[in-house]
Amino acid sequence: MRQSILFCLFSVLILMMSGCAAPQLKKDDLLFEPVIDKVISDERPVFIYVEDFGFAKTIPDPSIVGEARIGMFNAPASILSQDPVHTIITDQIKNAFLEAGFKLEEKEKADFTISGRVERFWVNERPAGMAESSKASVKYDLIVKDRQGRFVWGENVIGKATSAKTLDTTKNDVPTLINALKNSIESIFLNDSFLRAVGQ
Amino acid sequence: LHYLCGYLGIVPEEFEVLPVFLKVENMSQNPTKVDLPNSFITIGEKQTSYMDTDSVVDRIAKNDADAARALGTVLGVFGGVAGVVGGVAGAVVGTGLGVVIDSSKTGSATVEGHYYRQSSSPVFIQPKNSGSGLVFYHFSKEDFDCEGLTLSVPIVDLNTNNISNAKFTFKPANFKKIKGERK
């Protein structure tokens, strides 16, 4: 009897310590559609080449995108991503430029070359009074150069998002990170200096 | 320095963060990028790396419940931080101290929001323009009594891709003076 009680207590303790698993950023999470107006007309196509983005020293591991607090004791757990952050940003930037009406082309034939480096792609959980919320930030350089390799436009693009307050915000971690990414991408095509630089 | 750090929750002994005010003027003919993630501080033979503003805020929020609350509260009084001013493709304009956060100019912003607004920007600088603001570095508590330190900031020429290194040396005497004044 005593052994059974101890076993039950031990099991409950393990459950409390582990709780649910840390969320993961999956490829399916990235199938969102940013709200981008078409800025390039079909009559005057603009051809671009998007180089693979790199990542800065501020990202020690590009496959870790945040820190969740899980279980009864709020144990920290890394949020992993199926794709590394620089691959995610490269793909999303390509999609966004296509959405805006640009056309992809080989580097030699392109009007502009787009390159960049990811500095931050991260979500974590912050206490908010009695509750908590997920807080995400995405930051990367975006550089546009012309066919001769001369700098045309550059910006340290930033996107931020915060979830609503809740008692357990872990489920909001990945959606909040996606929102931050979406905000960052949409901001590029709302930037007048960018539109002027690419001749629109 | 202690005064500012303490108010914002950056207690150097606990959080090991050094805020620096940096101003870079582009005196070259080409646009440049201030490569902050690759900048670093040399203390003797040791190097310490750059921290982005979000990481600084995270560190404060993570380690100190009071500071985490302060990040969401209305601003009070700020002090000064160590500052350096430099020119790209030209002589260093000067080094020294700069009071960069003035409580009379902060309005009703949150401490966290103020941090972001005071961060160094822009990092892409056109010829004859400048960028300035706060930059943060990892800094061990034992290094606060160091003999001297040098901040190295790579500057990228965006047309030629050439990289030059801007170096700024902090005067230990000035550094200690701030500590003393603000205690």
mmCIF file of C-alpha atoms in Angstrom:
data_model
loop_
_atom_site.group_PDB
_atom_site.id
_atom_site.type_symbol
_atom_site.label_atom_id
_atom_site.label_comp_id
_atom_site.label_asym_id
_atom_site.label_seq_id
_atom_site.Cartn_x
_atom_site.Cartn_y
_atom_site.Cartn_z
ATOM 1 C CA MET A 1 0.000 0.000 0.000
ATOM 2 C CA ARG A 2 2.744 2.407 1.024
ATOM 3 C CA GLN A 3 4.686 1.560 -2.127
ATOM 4 C CA SER A 4 1.617 2.261 -4.260
ATOM 5 C CA ILE A 5 1.137 5.686 -2.677
ATOM 6 C CA LEU A 6 4.792 6.526 -3.199
ATOM 7 C CA PHE A 7 4.573 5.382 -6.812
ATOM 8 C CA CYS A 8 1.480 7.559 -7.393
ATOM 9 C CA LEU A 9 3.134 10.579 -5.778
ATOM 10 C CA PHE A 10 6.263 10.064 -7.852
ATOM 11 C CA SER A 11 4.206 9.804 -11.055
ATOM 12 C CA VAL A 12 2.291 12.971 -10.225
ATOM 13 C CA LEU A 13 5.564 14.773 -9.486
ATOM 14 C CA ILE A 14 7.032 13.720 -12.832
ATOM 15 C CA LEU A 15 3.881 14.884 -14.616
ATOM 16 C CA MET A 16 4.000 18.230 -12.813
ATOM 17 C CA MET A 17 7.631 18.713 -13.707
ATOM 18 C CA SER A 18 7.290 17.785 -17.338
ATOM 19 C CA GLY A 19 3.857 19.194 -18.170
ATOM 20 C CA CYS A 20 3.326 19.653 -21.880
ATOM 21 C CA ALA A 21 6.190 19.642 -24.360
ATOM 22 C CA ALA A 22 7.720 22.817 -25.793
ATOM 23 C CA PRO A 23 6.068 23.974 -29.014
ATOM 24 C CA GLN A 24 7.826 23.597 -32.355
ATOM 25 C CA LEU A 25 7.866 25.888 -35.371
ATOM 26 C CA LYS A 26 6.827 23.640 -38.251
ATOM 27 C CA LYS A 27 6.907 24.267 -41.995
ATOM 28 C CA ASP A 28 3.078 24.389 -41.998
ATOM 29 C CA ASP A 29 3.154 27.344 -39.589
ATOM 30 C CA LEU A 30 4.911 29.332 -42.294
ATOM 31 C CA LEU A 31 2.106 28.973 -44.824
ATOM 32 C CA PHE A 32 0.650 32.331 -43.882
ATOM 33 C CA GLU A 33 -0.191 35.056 -46.358
ATOM 34 C CA PRO A 34 1.118 38.527 -45.557
ATOM 35 C CA VAL A 35 -1.109 41.427 -46.553
ATOM 36 C CA ILE A 36 0.915 43.019 -49.370
ATOM 37 C CA ASP A 37 -0.458 45.232 -52.109
ATOM 38 C CA LYS A 38 0.859 44.640 -55.595
ATOM 39 C CA VAL A 39 3.369 47.441 -56.145
ATOM 40 C CA ILE A 40 4.740 46.305 -59.516
ATOM 41 C CA SER A 41 2.578 46.318 -62.597
ATOM 42 C CA ASP A 42 2.653 43.487 -65.148
ATOM 43 C CA GLU A 43 3.319 46.043 -67.906
ATOM 44 C CA ARG A 44 6.607 47.145 -66.321
ATOM 45 C CA PRO A 45 8.022 44.027 -64.657
ATOM 46 C CA VAL A 46 10.908 44.350 -62.189
ATOM 47 C CA PHE A 47 13.208 41.363 -61.937
ATOM 48 C CA ILE A 48 14.974 40.481 -58.710
ATOM 49 C CA TYR A 49 17.413 37.897 -57.436
ATOM 50 C CA VAL A 50 17.195 36.937 -53.757
ATOM 51 C CA GLU A 51 20.455 35.716 -52.221
ATOM 52 C CA ASP A 52 20.336 33.264 -49.331
ATOM 53 C CA PHE A 53 20.258 35.209 -46.072
ATOM 54 C CA GLY A 54 22.876 34.621 -43.410
ATOM 55 C CA PHE A 55 22.575 34.971 -39.663
ATOM 56 C CA ALA A 56 24.492 37.170 -37.239
ATOM 57 C CA LYS A 57 26.545 36.189 -34.195
ATOM 58 C CA THR A 58 23.577 37.252 -32.071
ATOM 59 C CA ILE A 59 21.927 33.961 -33.095
ATOM 60 C CA PRO A 60 23.992 31.171 -31.529
ATOM 61 C CA ASP A 61 21.804 28.371 -32.940
ATOM 62 C CA PRO A 62 19.569 29.109 -35.967
ATOM 63 C CA SER A 63 17.333 26.121 -35.220
ATOM 64 C CA ILE A 64 16.261 27.488 -31.803
ATOM 65 C CA VAL A 65 13.636 30.222 -32.069
ATOM 66 C CA GLY A 66 12.553 30.825 -28.510
ATOM 67 C CA GLU A 67 12.119 29.701 -24.958
ATOM 68 C CA ALA A 68 8.865 28.334 -23.575
ATOM 69 C CA ARG A 69 7.993 27.856 -19.912
ATOM 70 C CA ILE A 70 6.396 24.486 -19.509
ATOM 71 C CA GLY A 71 4.909 22.322 -16.780
ATOM 72 C CA MET A 72 3.824 23.139 -13.255
ATOM 73 C CA PHE A 73 7.236 24.599 -12.399
ATOM 74 C CA ASN A 74 7.560 26.702 -15.561
ATOM 75 C CA ALA A 75 10.699 24.872 -16.605
ATOM 76 C CA PRO A 76 12.461 26.580 -19.532
ATOM 77 C CA ALA A 77 12.448 24.629 -22.795
ATOM 78 C CA SER A 78 13.831 25.565 -26.203
ATOM 79 C CA ILE A 79 11.378 26.087 -29.044
ATOM 80 C CA LEU A 80 12.874 24.363 -32.073
ATOM 81 C CA SER A 81 12.258 25.092 -35.715
ATOM 82 C CA GLN A 82 12.147 22.560 -38.534
ATOM 83 C CA ASP A 83 13.988 25.056 -40.759
ATOM 84 C CA PRO A 84 16.839 27.337 -39.628
ATOM 85 C CA VAL A 85 15.877 30.990 -39.231
ATOM 86 C CA HIS A 86 17.841 32.293 -42.221
ATOM 87 C CA THR A 87 16.139 29.778 -44.530
ATOM 88 C CA ILE A 88 12.747 30.838 -43.188
ATOM 89 C CA ILE A 89 13.469 34.520 -43.812
ATOM 90 C CA THR A 90 14.900 33.886 -47.309
ATOM 91 C CA ASP A 91 11.809 31.903 -48.322
ATOM 92 C CA GLN A 92 9.369 34.405 -46.837
ATOM 93 C CA ILE A 93 11.123 37.361 -48.459
ATOM 94 C CA LYS A 94 10.975 35.622 -51.847
ATOM 95 C CA ASN A 95 7.256 34.935 -51.395
ATOM 96 C CA ALA A 96 6.593 38.500 -50.306
ATOM 97 C CA PHE A 97 8.373 40.011 -53.330
ATOM 98 C CA LEU A 98 6.413 37.704 -55.631
ATOM 99 C CA GLU A 99 3.208 38.752 -53.875
ATOM 100 C CA ALA A 100 4.150 42.405 -54.487
ATOM 101 C CA GLY A 101 4.497 41.730 -58.208
ATOM 102 C CA PHE A 102 8.277 41.337 -58.574
ATOM 103 C CA LYS A 103 9.591 38.492 -60.702
ATOM 104 C CA LEU A 104 12.462 36.182 -59.798
ATOM 105 C CA GLU A 105 15.379 36.012 -62.188
ATOM 106 C CA GLU A 106 19.007 34.854 -62.314
ATOM 107 C CA LYS A 107 21.454 37.257 -60.679
ATOM 108 C CA GLU A 108 23.053 38.416 -63.940
ATOM 109 C CA LYS A 109 19.719 39.287 -65.515
ATOM 110 C CA ALA A 110 18.003 40.763 -62.453
ATOM 111 C CA ASP A 111 17.392 44.507 -62.015
ATOM 112 C CA PHE A 112 18.014 44.231 -58.284
ATOM 113 C CA THR A 113 19.709 41.785 -55.944
ATOM 114 C CA ILE A 114 18.188 41.345 -52.486
ATOM 115 C CA SER A 115 20.380 40.143 -49.633
ATOM 116 C CA GLY A 116 20.324 40.230 -45.866
ATOM 117 C CA ARG A 117 21.297 38.836 -42.504
ATOM 118 C CA VAL A 118 19.056 37.744 -39.644
ATOM 119 C CA GLU A 119 19.888 39.277 -36.262
ATOM 120 C CA ARG A 120 16.951 38.046 -34.219
ATOM 121 C CA PHE A 121 14.098 35.575 -34.580
ATOM 122 C CA TRP A 122 12.885 34.868 -31.100
ATOM 123 C CA VAL A 123 9.840 34.422 -28.884
ATOM 124 C CA ASN A 124 9.670 34.073 -25.128
ATOM 125 C CA GLU A 125 7.184 34.340 -22.305
ATOM 126 C CA ARG A 126 6.922 37.312 -19.987
ATOM 127 C CA PRO A 127 4.964 37.644 -16.746
ATOM 128 C CA ALA A 128 2.088 40.121 -17.103
ATOM 129 C CA GLY A 129 0.582 40.665 -13.669
ATOM 130 C CA MET A 130 -1.059 37.420 -12.575
ATOM 131 C CA ALA A 131 -0.968 36.112 -16.137
ATOM 132 C CA GLU A 132 1.699 35.920 -18.847
ATOM 133 C CA SER A 133 2.064 36.728 -22.520
ATOM 134 C CA SER A 134 4.260 35.689 -25.434
ATOM 135 C CA LYS A 135 6.553 38.315 -26.827
ATOM 136 C CA ALA A 136 8.287 37.923 -30.194
ATOM 137 C CA SER A 137 10.717 39.984 -32.197
ATOM 138 C CA VAL A 138 12.204 39.507 -35.638
ATOM 139 C CA LYS A 139 15.041 41.631 -36.940
ATOM 140 C CA TYR A 140 17.093 41.396 -40.112
ATOM 141 C CA ASP A 141 19.049 43.540 -42.541
ATOM 142 C CA LEU A 142 17.574 43.867 -45.999
ATOM 143 C CA ILE A 143 19.864 45.245 -48.700
ATOM 144 C CA VAL A 144 18.877 46.070 -52.271
ATOM 145 C CA LYS A 145 21.630 46.524 -54.883
ATOM 146 C CA ASP A 146 21.362 47.339 -58.549
ATOM 147 C CA ARG A 147 22.783 45.343 -61.450
ATOM 148 C CA GLN A 148 26.154 47.078 -61.076
ATOM 149 C CA GLY A 149 26.319 46.067 -57.415
ATOM 150 C CA ARG A 150 25.719 49.572 -56.116
ATOM 151 C CA PHE A 151 23.720 50.037 -52.960
ATOM 152 C CA VAL A 152 20.166 51.198 -53.647
ATOM 153 C CA TRP A 153 18.333 50.725 -50.367
ATOM 154 C CA GLY A 154 18.885 49.123 -46.973
ATOM 155 C CA GLU A 155 17.009 48.847 -43.740
ATOM 156 C CA ASN A 156 17.236 47.056 -40.429
ATOM 157 C CA VAL A 157 13.754 45.533 -40.684
ATOM 158 C CA ILE A 158 12.031 44.912 -37.371
ATOM 159 C CA GLY A 159 8.790 43.122 -36.545
ATOM 160 C CA LYS A 160 7.312 42.714 -33.101
ATOM 161 C CA ALA A 161 4.243 41.014 -31.682
ATOM 162 C CA THR A 162 2.779 40.340 -28.254
ATOM 163 C CA SER A 163 0.011 37.867 -27.483
ATOM 164 C CA ALA A 164 -2.995 38.521 -25.278
ATOM 165 C CA LYS A 165 -2.506 37.846 -21.566
ATOM 166 C CA THR A 166 -3.413 34.348 -20.448
ATOM 167 C CA LEU A 167 -2.635 31.948 -17.618
ATOM 168 C CA ASP A 168 -0.576 29.674 -19.875
ATOM 169 C CA THR A 169 0.765 31.405 -22.967
ATOM 170 C CA THR A 170 2.919 28.576 -24.332
ATOM 171 C CA LYS A 171 0.363 27.754 -27.027
ATOM 172 C CA ASN A 172 0.661 31.362 -28.248
ATOM 173 C CA ASP A 173 4.438 31.274 -28.669
ATOM 174 C CA VAL A 174 4.664 30.126 -32.295
ATOM 175 C CA PRO A 175 1.641 32.141 -33.549
ATOM 176 C CA THR A 176 3.121 35.267 -31.926
ATOM 177 C CA LEU A 177 6.471 34.663 -33.609
ATOM 178 C CA ILE A 178 4.710 34.248 -36.961
ATOM 179 C CA ASN A 179 2.870 37.523 -36.347
ATOM 180 C CA ALA A 180 6.167 39.307 -35.703
ATOM 181 C CA LEU A 181 7.581 37.856 -38.947
ATOM 182 C CA LYS A 182 4.438 38.879 -40.840
ATOM 183 C CA ASN A 183 4.607 42.414 -39.429
ATOM 184 C CA SER A 184 8.265 42.750 -40.422
ATOM 185 C CA ILE A 185 7.619 41.628 -44.009
ATOM 186 C CA GLU A 186 4.547 43.797 -44.487
ATOM 187 C CA SER A 187 6.447 46.845 -43.230
ATOM 188 C CA ILE A 188 8.925 46.590 -46.133
ATOM 189 C CA PHE A 189 6.246 47.161 -48.759
ATOM 190 C CA LEU A 190 4.709 50.047 -46.842
ATOM 191 C CA ASN A 191 8.046 51.849 -46.734
ATOM 192 C CA ASP A 192 8.012 54.812 -49.120
ATOM 193 C CA SER A 193 11.795 54.983 -49.359
ATOM 194 C CA PHE A 194 11.889 51.329 -50.453
ATOM 195 C CA LEU A 195 9.219 51.887 -53.099
ATOM 196 C CA ARG A 196 11.037 54.952 -54.396
ATOM 197 C CA ALA A 197 14.338 53.028 -54.496
ATOM 198 C CA VAL A 198 12.897 50.301 -56.692
ATOM 199 C CA GLY A 199 11.382 52.929 -58.965
ATOM 200 C CA GLN A 200 7.736 52.788 -57.902
ATOM 201 C CA LEU B 1 26.623 54.549 -15.070
ATOM 202 C CA HIS B 2 25.636 52.707 -11.936
ATOM 203 C CA TYR B 3 22.737 55.071 -11.457
ATOM 204 C CA LEU B 4 21.355 54.460 -14.954
ATOM 205 C CA CYS B 5 21.987 50.750 -14.833
ATOM 206 C CA GLY B 6 20.420 50.395 -11.425
ATOM 207 C CA TYR B 7 17.287 52.266 -12.381
ATOM 208 C CA LEU B 8 16.771 50.198 -15.534
ATOM 209 C CA GLY B 9 17.548 46.955 -13.791
ATOM 210 C CA ILE B 10 20.982 46.630 -15.387
ATOM 211 C CA VAL B 11 22.898 46.014 -12.206
ATOM 212 C CA PRO B 12 26.336 45.334 -13.699
ATOM 213 C CA GLU B 13 27.291 42.868 -10.983
ATOM 214 C CA GLU B 14 24.170 40.817 -11.692
ATOM 215 C CA PHE B 15 23.350 41.379 -15.353
ATOM 216 C CA GLU B 16 26.820 42.041 -16.719
ATOM 217 C CA VAL B 17 25.725 44.502 -19.402
ATOM 218 C CA LEU B 18 27.592 47.640 -20.442
ATOM 219 C CA PRO B 19 25.571 50.370 -22.207
ATOM 220 C CA VAL B 20 27.604 52.604 -24.544
ATOM 221 C CA PHE B 21 26.494 55.685 -26.446
ATOM 222 C CA LEU B 22 27.878 55.480 -29.983
ATOM 223 C CA LYS B 23 27.774 58.082 -32.725
ATOM 224 C CA VAL B 24 29.144 57.311 -36.188
ATOM 225 C CA GLU B 25 29.459 59.920 -38.933
ATOM 226 C CA ASN B 26 29.819 58.787 -42.525
ATOM 227 C CA MET B 27 32.463 61.034 -44.006
ATOM 228 C CA SER B 28 33.050 58.786 -47.021
ATOM 229 C CA GLN B 29 31.511 59.062 -50.500
ATOM 230 C CA ASN B 30 29.608 55.763 -50.272
ATOM 231 C CA PRO B 31 26.740 54.519 -48.103
ATOM 232 C CA THR B 32 27.925 52.446 -45.157
ATOM 233 C CA LYS B 33 26.545 49.954 -42.698
ATOM 234 C CA VAL B 34 27.506 49.903 -39.036
ATOM 235 C CA ASP B 35 27.904 46.194 -38.375
ATOM 236 C CA LEU B 36 26.916 46.174 -34.710
ATOM 237 C CA PRO B 37 26.486 42.368 -34.325
ATOM 238 C CA ASN B 38 30.159 41.966 -35.250
ATOM 239 C CA SER B 39 31.353 44.763 -32.970
ATOM 240 C CA PHE B 40 33.118 43.891 -29.734
ATOM 241 C CA ILE B 41 34.978 45.307 -26.768
ATOM 242 C CA THR B 42 38.545 44.286 -25.984
ATOM 243 C CA ILE B 43 39.621 44.252 -22.354
ATOM 244 C CA GLY B 44 43.263 43.243 -22.142
ATOM 245 C CA GLU B 45 43.399 39.977 -24.058
ATOM 246 C CA LYS B 46 39.707 39.272 -23.584
ATOM 247 C CA GLN B 47 36.911 40.080 -26.042
ATOM 248 C CA THR B 48 33.315 40.672 -25.100
ATOM 249 C CA SER B 49 30.449 40.655 -27.586
ATOM 250 C CA TYR B 50 27.543 42.833 -28.648
ATOM 251 C CA MET B 51 24.035 42.306 -27.232
ATOM 252 C CA ASP B 52 20.988 43.412 -29.193
ATOM 253 C CA THR B 53 18.462 45.547 -27.353
ATOM 254 C CA ASP B 54 15.864 42.775 -27.173
ATOM 255 C CA SER B 55 18.363 40.478 -25.468
ATOM 256 C CA VAL B 56 19.139 43.175 -22.917
ATOM 257 C CA VAL B 57 15.462 43.684 -22.146
ATOM 258 C CA ASP B 58 14.961 39.903 -21.962
ATOM 259 C CA ARG B 59 17.868 39.529 -19.586
ATOM 260 C CA ILE B 60 16.508 42.191 -17.295
ATOM 261 C CA ALA B 61 12.998 40.774 -17.355
ATOM 262 C CA LYS B 62 14.248 37.248 -16.772
ATOM 263 C CA ASN B 63 16.517 37.928 -13.845
ATOM 264 C CA ASP B 64 14.760 40.582 -11.881
ATOM 265 C CA ALA B 65 11.031 40.668 -11.194
ATOM 266 C CA ASP B 66 11.207 44.311 -10.076
ATOM 267 C CA ALA B 67 13.057 45.307 -13.222
ATOM 268 C CA ALA B 68 10.582 43.355 -15.330
ATOM 269 C CA ARG B 69 7.777 45.425 -13.821
ATOM 270 C CA ALA B 70 9.798 48.597 -14.345
ATOM 271 C CA LEU B 71 9.977 47.827 -18.065
ATOM 272 C CA GLY B 72 6.259 48.331 -18.236
ATOM 273 C CA THR B 73 5.994 51.367 -15.990
ATOM 274 C CA VAL B 74 6.191 55.051 -16.691
ATOM 275 C CA LEU B 75 9.664 56.518 -16.833
ATOM 276 C CA GLY B 76 11.246 58.323 -13.979
ATOM 277 C CA VAL B 77 14.743 59.738 -13.901
ATOM 278 C CA PHE B 78 17.633 58.658 -16.055
ATOM 279 C CA GLY B 79 21.302 59.376 -15.811
ATOM 280 C CA GLY B 80 24.218 59.189 -18.257
ATOM 281 C CA VAL B 81 26.209 56.430 -19.855
ATOM 282 C CA ALA B 82 29.696 56.150 -21.237
ATOM 283 C CA GLY B 83 29.851 57.569 -24.743
ATOM 284 C CA VAL B 84 32.054 57.517 -27.810
ATOM 285 C CA VAL B 85 31.865 59.505 -31.030
ATOM 286 C CA GLY B 86 33.641 58.434 -34.168
ATOM 287 C CA GLY B 87 33.896 59.189 -37.849
ATOM 288 C CA VAL B 88 34.036 56.729 -40.703
ATOM 289 C CA ALA B 89 36.706 57.182 -43.369
ATOM 290 C CA GLY B 90 38.090 60.086 -41.408
ATOM 291 C CA ALA B 91 39.578 60.937 -38.073
ATOM 292 C CA VAL B 92 37.938 59.979 -34.836
ATOM 293 C CA VAL B 93 35.999 63.031 -33.751
ATOM 294 C CA GLY B 94 36.400 62.406 -30.078
ATOM 295 C CA THR B 95 35.858 60.090 -27.197
ATOM 296 C CA GLY B 96 34.371 60.823 -23.868
ATOM 297 C CA LEU B 97 31.184 60.870 -21.929
ATOM 298 C CA GLY B 98 27.713 61.663 -23.116
ATOM 299 C CA VAL B 99 24.511 62.097 -21.191
ATOM 300 C CA VAL B 100 22.094 60.474 -23.578
ATOM 301 C CA ILE B 101 18.906 59.914 -21.645
ATOM 302 C CA ASP B 102 17.274 63.013 -20.324
ATOM 303 C CA SER B 103 14.226 62.530 -18.124
ATOM 304 C CA SER B 104 12.752 65.788 -19.345
ATOM 305 C CA LYS B 105 12.563 64.415 -22.890
ATOM 306 C CA THR B 106 11.199 60.967 -22.266
ATOM 307 C CA GLY B 107 7.549 61.876 -21.731
ATOM 308 C CA SER B 108 5.296 59.076 -20.585
ATOM 309 C CA ALA B 109 6.960 56.280 -22.526
ATOM 310 C CA THR B 110 7.741 52.959 -20.905
ATOM 311 C CA VAL B 111 11.278 52.110 -19.950
ATOM 312 C CA GLU B 112 11.276 49.285 -22.494
ATOM 313 C CA GLY B 113 9.998 51.535 -25.275
ATOM 314 C CA HIS B 114 12.560 54.117 -24.368
ATOM 315 C CA TYR B 115 15.307 51.528 -24.658
ATOM 316 C CA TYR B 116 14.272 50.739 -28.217
ATOM 317 C CA ARG B 117 14.000 54.379 -29.212
ATOM 318 C CA GLN B 118 17.436 55.117 -27.778
ATOM 319 C CA SER B 119 19.076 52.176 -29.569
ATOM 320 C CA SER B 120 21.664 53.061 -32.163
ATOM 321 C CA SER B 121 20.082 53.945 -35.495
ATOM 322 C CA PRO B 122 20.173 54.041 -38.403
ATOM 323 C CA VAL B 123 22.744 51.342 -39.103
ATOM 324 C CA PHE B 124 22.652 52.176 -42.823
ATOM 325 C CA ILE B 125 24.216 55.616 -43.149
ATOM 326 C CA GLN B 126 24.306 57.722 -46.295
ATOM 327 C CA PRO B 127 27.357 59.953 -47.019
ATOM 328 C CA LYS B 128 27.500 63.084 -44.814
ATOM 329 C CA ASN B 129 24.937 61.605 -42.435
ATOM 330 C CA SER B 130 25.327 60.048 -39.021
ATOM 331 C CA GLY B 131 23.766 57.446 -36.765
ATOM 332 C CA SER B 132 23.799 57.369 -33.006
ATOM 333 C CA GLY B 133 22.325 55.739 -29.937
ATOM 334 C CA LEU B 134 22.799 53.120 -27.266
ATOM 335 C CA VAL B 135 24.701 49.912 -27.907
ATOM 336 C CA PHE B 136 25.048 47.132 -25.332
ATOM 337 C CA TYR B 137 27.859 44.682 -24.620
ATOM 338 C CA HIS B 138 28.365 41.692 -22.381
ATOM 339 C CA PHE B 139 30.549 42.808 -19.515
ATOM 340 C CA SER B 140 31.816 40.679 -16.620
ATOM 341 C CA LYS B 141 31.629 42.225 -13.179
ATOM 342 C CA GLU B 142 35.372 41.760 -12.622
ATOM 343 C CA ASP B 143 36.052 43.867 -15.747
ATOM 344 C CA PHE B 144 34.543 47.003 -14.250
ATOM 345 C CA ASP B 145 37.884 47.648 -12.596
ATOM 346 C CA CYS B 146 39.860 47.123 -15.804
ATOM 347 C CA GLU B 147 42.762 49.327 -16.870
ATOM 348 C CA GLY B 148 41.201 50.221 -20.216
ATOM 349 C CA LEU B 149 38.954 48.948 -22.946
ATOM 350 C CA THR B 150 38.619 49.339 -26.690
ATOM 351 C CA LEU B 151 35.412 49.222 -28.703
ATOM 352 C CA SER B 152 35.820 47.907 -32.270
ATOM 353 C CA VAL B 153 33.015 48.500 -34.759
ATOM 354 C CA PRO B 154 33.233 47.107 -38.320
ATOM 355 C CA ILE B 155 31.947 49.538 -40.930
ATOM 356 C CA VAL B 156 30.959 48.088 -44.310
ATOM 357 C CA ASP B 157 31.165 50.162 -47.493
ATOM 358 C CA LEU B 158 27.960 49.078 -49.217
ATOM 359 C CA ASN B 159 29.215 49.786 -52.733
ATOM 360 C CA THR B 160 32.641 48.165 -52.549
ATOM 361 C CA ASN B 161 31.956 45.714 -49.663
ATOM 362 C CA ASN B 162 35.231 46.849 -48.071
ATOM 363 C CA ILE B 163 35.216 46.588 -44.289
ATOM 364 C CA SER B 164 37.052 49.053 -42.084
ATOM 365 C CA ASN B 165 37.313 48.846 -38.332
ATOM 366 C CA ALA B 166 36.507 51.925 -36.250
ATOM 367 C CA LYS B 167 38.191 51.720 -32.848
ATOM 368 C CA PHE B 168 37.358 53.770 -29.789
ATOM 369 C CA THR B 169 39.307 53.640 -26.578
ATOM 370 C CA PHE B 170 37.584 54.334 -23.291
ATOM 371 C CA LYS B 171 39.538 56.236 -20.740
ATOM 372 C CA PRO B 172 39.445 54.236 -17.534
ATOM 373 C CA ALA B 173 39.592 57.451 -15.519
ATOM 374 C CA ASN B 174 36.395 58.725 -17.152
ATOM 375 C CA PHE B 175 34.740 55.359 -16.751
ATOM 376 C CA LYS B 176 35.426 55.327 -13.021
ATOM 377 C CA LYS B 177 34.407 58.936 -12.710
ATOM 378 C CA ILE B 178 30.906 58.112 -13.907
ATOM 379 C CA LYS B 179 30.691 55.276 -11.438
ATOM 380 C CA GLY B 180 31.743 57.531 -8.638
ATOM 381 C CA GLU B 181 29.420 60.367 -9.575
ATOM 382 C CA ARG B 182 26.375 58.223 -9.930
ATOM 383 C CA LYS B 183 26.716 56.159 -6.774
#
